[in-house]
Short mmCIF file of C-alpha atoms in Angstrom, two decimals:
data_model
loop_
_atom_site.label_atom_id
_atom_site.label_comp_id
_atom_site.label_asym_id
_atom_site.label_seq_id
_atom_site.Cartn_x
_atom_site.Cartn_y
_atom_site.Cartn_z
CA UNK A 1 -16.81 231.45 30.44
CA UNK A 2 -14.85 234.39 31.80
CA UNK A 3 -15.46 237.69 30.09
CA UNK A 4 -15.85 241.19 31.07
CA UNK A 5 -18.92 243.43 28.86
CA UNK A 6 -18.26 247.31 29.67
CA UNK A 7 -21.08 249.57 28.74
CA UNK A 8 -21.91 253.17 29.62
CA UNK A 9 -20.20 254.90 26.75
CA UNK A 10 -21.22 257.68 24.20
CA UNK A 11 -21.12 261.44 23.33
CA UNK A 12 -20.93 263.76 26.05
CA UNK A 13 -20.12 267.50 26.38
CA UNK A 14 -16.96 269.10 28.13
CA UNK A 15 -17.78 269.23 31.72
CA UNK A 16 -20.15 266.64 31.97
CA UNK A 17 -20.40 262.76 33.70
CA UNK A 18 -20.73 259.42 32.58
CA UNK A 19 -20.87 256.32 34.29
CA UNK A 20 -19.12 253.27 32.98
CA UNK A 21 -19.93 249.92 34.09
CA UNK A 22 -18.22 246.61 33.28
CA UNK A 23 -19.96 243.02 34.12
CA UNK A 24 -18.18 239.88 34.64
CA UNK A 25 -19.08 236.65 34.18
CA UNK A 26 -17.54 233.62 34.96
CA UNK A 27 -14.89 234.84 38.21
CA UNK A 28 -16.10 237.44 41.16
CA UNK A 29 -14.92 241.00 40.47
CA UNK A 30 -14.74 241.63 44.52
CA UNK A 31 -11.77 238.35 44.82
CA UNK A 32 -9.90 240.07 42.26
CA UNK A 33 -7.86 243.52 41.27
CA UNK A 34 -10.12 245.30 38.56
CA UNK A 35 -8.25 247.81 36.73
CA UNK A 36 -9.70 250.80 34.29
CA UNK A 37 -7.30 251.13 31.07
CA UNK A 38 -8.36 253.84 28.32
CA UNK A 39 -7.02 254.18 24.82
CA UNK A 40 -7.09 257.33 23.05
CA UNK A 41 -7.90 257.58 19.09
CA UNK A 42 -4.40 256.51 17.21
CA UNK A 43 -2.67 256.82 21.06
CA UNK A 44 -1.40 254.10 23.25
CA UNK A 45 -2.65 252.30 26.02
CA UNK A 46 -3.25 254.64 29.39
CA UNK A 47 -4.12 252.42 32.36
CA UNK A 48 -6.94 254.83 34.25
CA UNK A 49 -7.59 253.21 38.08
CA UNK A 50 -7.65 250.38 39.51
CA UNK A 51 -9.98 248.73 42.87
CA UNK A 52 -7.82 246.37 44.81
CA UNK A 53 -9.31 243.38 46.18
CA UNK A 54 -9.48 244.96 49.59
CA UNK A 55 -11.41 247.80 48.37
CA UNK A 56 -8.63 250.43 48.06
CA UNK A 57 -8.07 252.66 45.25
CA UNK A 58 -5.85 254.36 42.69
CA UNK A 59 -5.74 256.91 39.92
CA UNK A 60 -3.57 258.01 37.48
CA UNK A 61 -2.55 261.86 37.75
CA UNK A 62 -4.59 262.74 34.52
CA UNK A 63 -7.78 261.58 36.38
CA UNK A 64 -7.36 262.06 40.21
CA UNK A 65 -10.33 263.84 41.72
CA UNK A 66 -12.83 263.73 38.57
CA UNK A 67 -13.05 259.82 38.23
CA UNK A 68 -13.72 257.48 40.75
CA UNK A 69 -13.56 253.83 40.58
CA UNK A 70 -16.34 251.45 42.56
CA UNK A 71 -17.76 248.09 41.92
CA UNK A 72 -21.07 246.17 42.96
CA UNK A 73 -20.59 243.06 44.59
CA UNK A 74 -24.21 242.05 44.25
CA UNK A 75 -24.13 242.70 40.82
CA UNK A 76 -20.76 241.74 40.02
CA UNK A 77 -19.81 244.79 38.34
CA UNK A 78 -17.30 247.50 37.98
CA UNK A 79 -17.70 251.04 37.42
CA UNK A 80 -16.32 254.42 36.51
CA UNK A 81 -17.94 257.87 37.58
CA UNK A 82 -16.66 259.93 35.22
CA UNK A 83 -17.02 264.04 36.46
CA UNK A 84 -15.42 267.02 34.56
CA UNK A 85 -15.44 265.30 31.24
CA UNK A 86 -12.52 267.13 29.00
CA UNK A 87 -11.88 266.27 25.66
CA UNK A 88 -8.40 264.83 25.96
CA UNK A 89 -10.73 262.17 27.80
CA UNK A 90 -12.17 260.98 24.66
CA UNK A 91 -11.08 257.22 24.43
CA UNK A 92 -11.89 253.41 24.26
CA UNK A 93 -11.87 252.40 27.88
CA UNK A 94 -11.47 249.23 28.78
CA UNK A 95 -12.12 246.90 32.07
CA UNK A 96 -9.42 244.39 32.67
CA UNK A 97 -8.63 241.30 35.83
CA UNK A 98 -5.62 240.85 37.97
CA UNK A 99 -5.48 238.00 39.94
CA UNK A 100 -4.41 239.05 43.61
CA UNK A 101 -0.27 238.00 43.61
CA UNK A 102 1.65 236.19 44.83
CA UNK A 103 2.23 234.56 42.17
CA UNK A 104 1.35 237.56 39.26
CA UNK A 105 -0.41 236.38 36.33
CA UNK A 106 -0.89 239.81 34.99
CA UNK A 107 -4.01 241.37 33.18
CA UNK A 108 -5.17 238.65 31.74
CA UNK A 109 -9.00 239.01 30.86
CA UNK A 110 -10.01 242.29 29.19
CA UNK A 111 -13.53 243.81 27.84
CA UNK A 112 -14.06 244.88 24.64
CA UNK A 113 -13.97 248.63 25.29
CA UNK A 114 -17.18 251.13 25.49
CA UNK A 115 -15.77 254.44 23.60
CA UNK A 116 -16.61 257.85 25.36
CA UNK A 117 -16.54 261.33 23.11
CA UNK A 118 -16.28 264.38 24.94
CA UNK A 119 -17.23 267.49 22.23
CA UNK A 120 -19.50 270.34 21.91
CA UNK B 1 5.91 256.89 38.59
CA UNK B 2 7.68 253.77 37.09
CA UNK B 3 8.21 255.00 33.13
CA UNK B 4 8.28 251.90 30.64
CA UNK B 5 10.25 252.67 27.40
CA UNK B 6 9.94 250.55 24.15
CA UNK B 7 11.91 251.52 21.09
CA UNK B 8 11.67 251.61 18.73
CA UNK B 9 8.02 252.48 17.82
CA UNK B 10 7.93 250.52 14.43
CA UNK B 11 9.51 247.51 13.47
CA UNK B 12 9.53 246.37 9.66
CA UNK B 13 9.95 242.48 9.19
CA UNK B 14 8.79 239.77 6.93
CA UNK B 15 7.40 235.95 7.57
CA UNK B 16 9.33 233.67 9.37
CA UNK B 17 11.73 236.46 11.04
CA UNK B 18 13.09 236.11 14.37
CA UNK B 19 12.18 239.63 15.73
CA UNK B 20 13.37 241.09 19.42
CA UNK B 21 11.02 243.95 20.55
CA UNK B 22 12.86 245.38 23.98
CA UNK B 23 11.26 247.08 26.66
CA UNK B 24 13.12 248.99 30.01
CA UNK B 25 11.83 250.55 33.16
CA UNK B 26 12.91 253.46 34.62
CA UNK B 27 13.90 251.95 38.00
CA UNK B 28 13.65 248.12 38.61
CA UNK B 29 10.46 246.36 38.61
CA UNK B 30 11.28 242.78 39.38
CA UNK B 31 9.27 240.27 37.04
CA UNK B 32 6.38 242.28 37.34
CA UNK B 33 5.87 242.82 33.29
CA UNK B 34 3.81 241.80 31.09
CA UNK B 35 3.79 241.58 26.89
CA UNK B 36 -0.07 242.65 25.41
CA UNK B 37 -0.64 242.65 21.79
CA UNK B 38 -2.99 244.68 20.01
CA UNK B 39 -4.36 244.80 16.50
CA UNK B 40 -6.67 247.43 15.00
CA UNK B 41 -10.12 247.91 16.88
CA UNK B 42 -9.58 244.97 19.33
CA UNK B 43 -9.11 244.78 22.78
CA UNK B 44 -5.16 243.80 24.22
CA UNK B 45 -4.18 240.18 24.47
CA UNK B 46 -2.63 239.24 26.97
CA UNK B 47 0.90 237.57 25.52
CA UNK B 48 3.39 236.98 28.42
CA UNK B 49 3.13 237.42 32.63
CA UNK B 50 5.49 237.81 34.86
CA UNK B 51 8.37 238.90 32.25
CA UNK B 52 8.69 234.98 30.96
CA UNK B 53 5.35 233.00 31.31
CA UNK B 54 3.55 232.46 28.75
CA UNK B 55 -0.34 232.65 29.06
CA UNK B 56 -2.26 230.05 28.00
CA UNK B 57 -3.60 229.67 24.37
CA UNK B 58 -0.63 231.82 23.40
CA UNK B 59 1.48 230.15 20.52
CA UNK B 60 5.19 228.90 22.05
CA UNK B 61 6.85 231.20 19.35
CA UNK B 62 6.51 233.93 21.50
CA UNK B 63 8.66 234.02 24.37
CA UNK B 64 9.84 237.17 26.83
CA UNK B 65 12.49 237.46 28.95
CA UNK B 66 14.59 239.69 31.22
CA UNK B 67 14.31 241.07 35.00
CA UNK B 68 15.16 244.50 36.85
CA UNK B 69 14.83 247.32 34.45
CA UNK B 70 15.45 245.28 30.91
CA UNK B 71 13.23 243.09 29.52
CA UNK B 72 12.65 241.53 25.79
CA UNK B 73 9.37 240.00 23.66
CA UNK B 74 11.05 237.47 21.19
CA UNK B 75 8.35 236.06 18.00
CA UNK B 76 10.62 232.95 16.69
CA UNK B 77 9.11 232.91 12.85
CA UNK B 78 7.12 235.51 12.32
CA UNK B 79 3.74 234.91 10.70
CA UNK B 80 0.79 236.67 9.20
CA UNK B 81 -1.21 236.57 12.36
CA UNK B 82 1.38 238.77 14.22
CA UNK B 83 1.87 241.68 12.47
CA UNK B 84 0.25 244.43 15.25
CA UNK B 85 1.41 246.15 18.04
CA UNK B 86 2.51 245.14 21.29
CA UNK B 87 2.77 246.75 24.45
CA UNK B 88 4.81 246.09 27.52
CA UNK B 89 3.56 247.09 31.23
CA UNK B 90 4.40 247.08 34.74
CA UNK B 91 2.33 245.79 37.50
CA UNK B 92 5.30 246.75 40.55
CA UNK B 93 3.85 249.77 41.26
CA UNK B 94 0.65 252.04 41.09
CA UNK B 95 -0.08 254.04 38.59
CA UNK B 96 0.55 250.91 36.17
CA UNK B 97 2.48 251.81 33.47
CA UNK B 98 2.39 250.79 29.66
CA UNK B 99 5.15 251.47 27.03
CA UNK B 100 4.29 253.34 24.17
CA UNK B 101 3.82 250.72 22.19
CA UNK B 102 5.91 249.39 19.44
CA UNK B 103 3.99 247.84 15.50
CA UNK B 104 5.25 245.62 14.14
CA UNK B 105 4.94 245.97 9.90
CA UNK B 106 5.29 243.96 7.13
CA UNK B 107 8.57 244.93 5.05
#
């Protein structure tokens, strides 16, 4: 079966770091564009980062230079290094796939989030 | 950064409408969209890829369409099951964008 568990999550004070991690099962996280999406409480969806297949990166502004997206291809797992924690970070994140395109089948396989507080 | 409108933020309809939820980008993204729905303290679905396919498992009542900058989520008959909120998102271009999100109610 293809899933994705994310894990990592909890209370944490402004200014501090959490790592999130996301296991798949069932598909190889290293063949395939990972992407970080974060939902904050009663807010929208905010896609976070992504890890291309060929090992490149990108942020979103919000996050740029205090997160940084990595994976394991041993372990077949994703992660999010989380520095600098604010509390407009506080969120459900999320893991979700991308198969490579041509042709684009979109983000089709999602965790079931891992919610981070930031708060004194 | 590609910015991905949906409006109107709340939609009131009853069972068995035919309901339109509309979605544009601020410059043209191709087919690169896709249609998520969400419903309280779940993760997204996945609904529709590449502005018109729909992904598997997905009942054929839903439907998208549109290319470019305009694009459109169509539920034939609404039912129970469907009342939530859906998303729209582009894949063209990093930093992937989502729409704010538009629920759909029960009137």
């Amino acid at each position: 079966e293809v899933q994705l568990v994310e894990s990592g999550g909890g209370l944490i004070q402004p200014g501090g770091s959490l790592r999130l991690s996301c296991t798949a099962s069932g598909f190889t996280v290293s063949s395939n564009y990972m992407s970080w999406v974060r939902q904050a409480p009663g807010k929208g969806l905010e896609w976070v980062s992504i890890i291309f297949s060929g090992g490149g990166t990108f942020y979103a502004d919000s996050v740029k230079g205090r997160f940084t997206i990595s994976r394991d291809n041993s372990k077949n797992t994703l992660y999010l290094q989380m520095n600098s924690l604010r509390a407009d970070d506080t969120a459900v994140y999320y893991c979700a796939k991308e198969s490579p395109p041509p042709p684009y089948y979109g983000m089709d396989v999602w965790g079931q989030g891992t919610t981070v507080t930031v708060s004194s | 950064d590609i910015q991905m409108t949906q409006s109107p933020s709340s939609l009131s309809a009853s069972v068995g409408d035919r309901v339109t939820i509309p979605c544009r980008a601020s410059q043209s993204i191709s087919s690169y969209l896709s249609w998520f729905q969400q419903k309280p303290g779940k993760a997204p679905k996945l609904l529709i890829y590449a502005a018109s396919s729909l992904q598997s498992g997905v009942p054929s009542r839903f439907s998208g369409s549109g290319s470019g900058t305009d694009f459109t989520l169509t539920i034939s008959s609404l039912q129970p099951e469907d009342f939530a909120t859906y998303y729209c998102q582009q894949s063209y271009s990093t930093p992937y964008t989502f729409g704010q999100g538009t629920k759909l109610e029960i009137k």
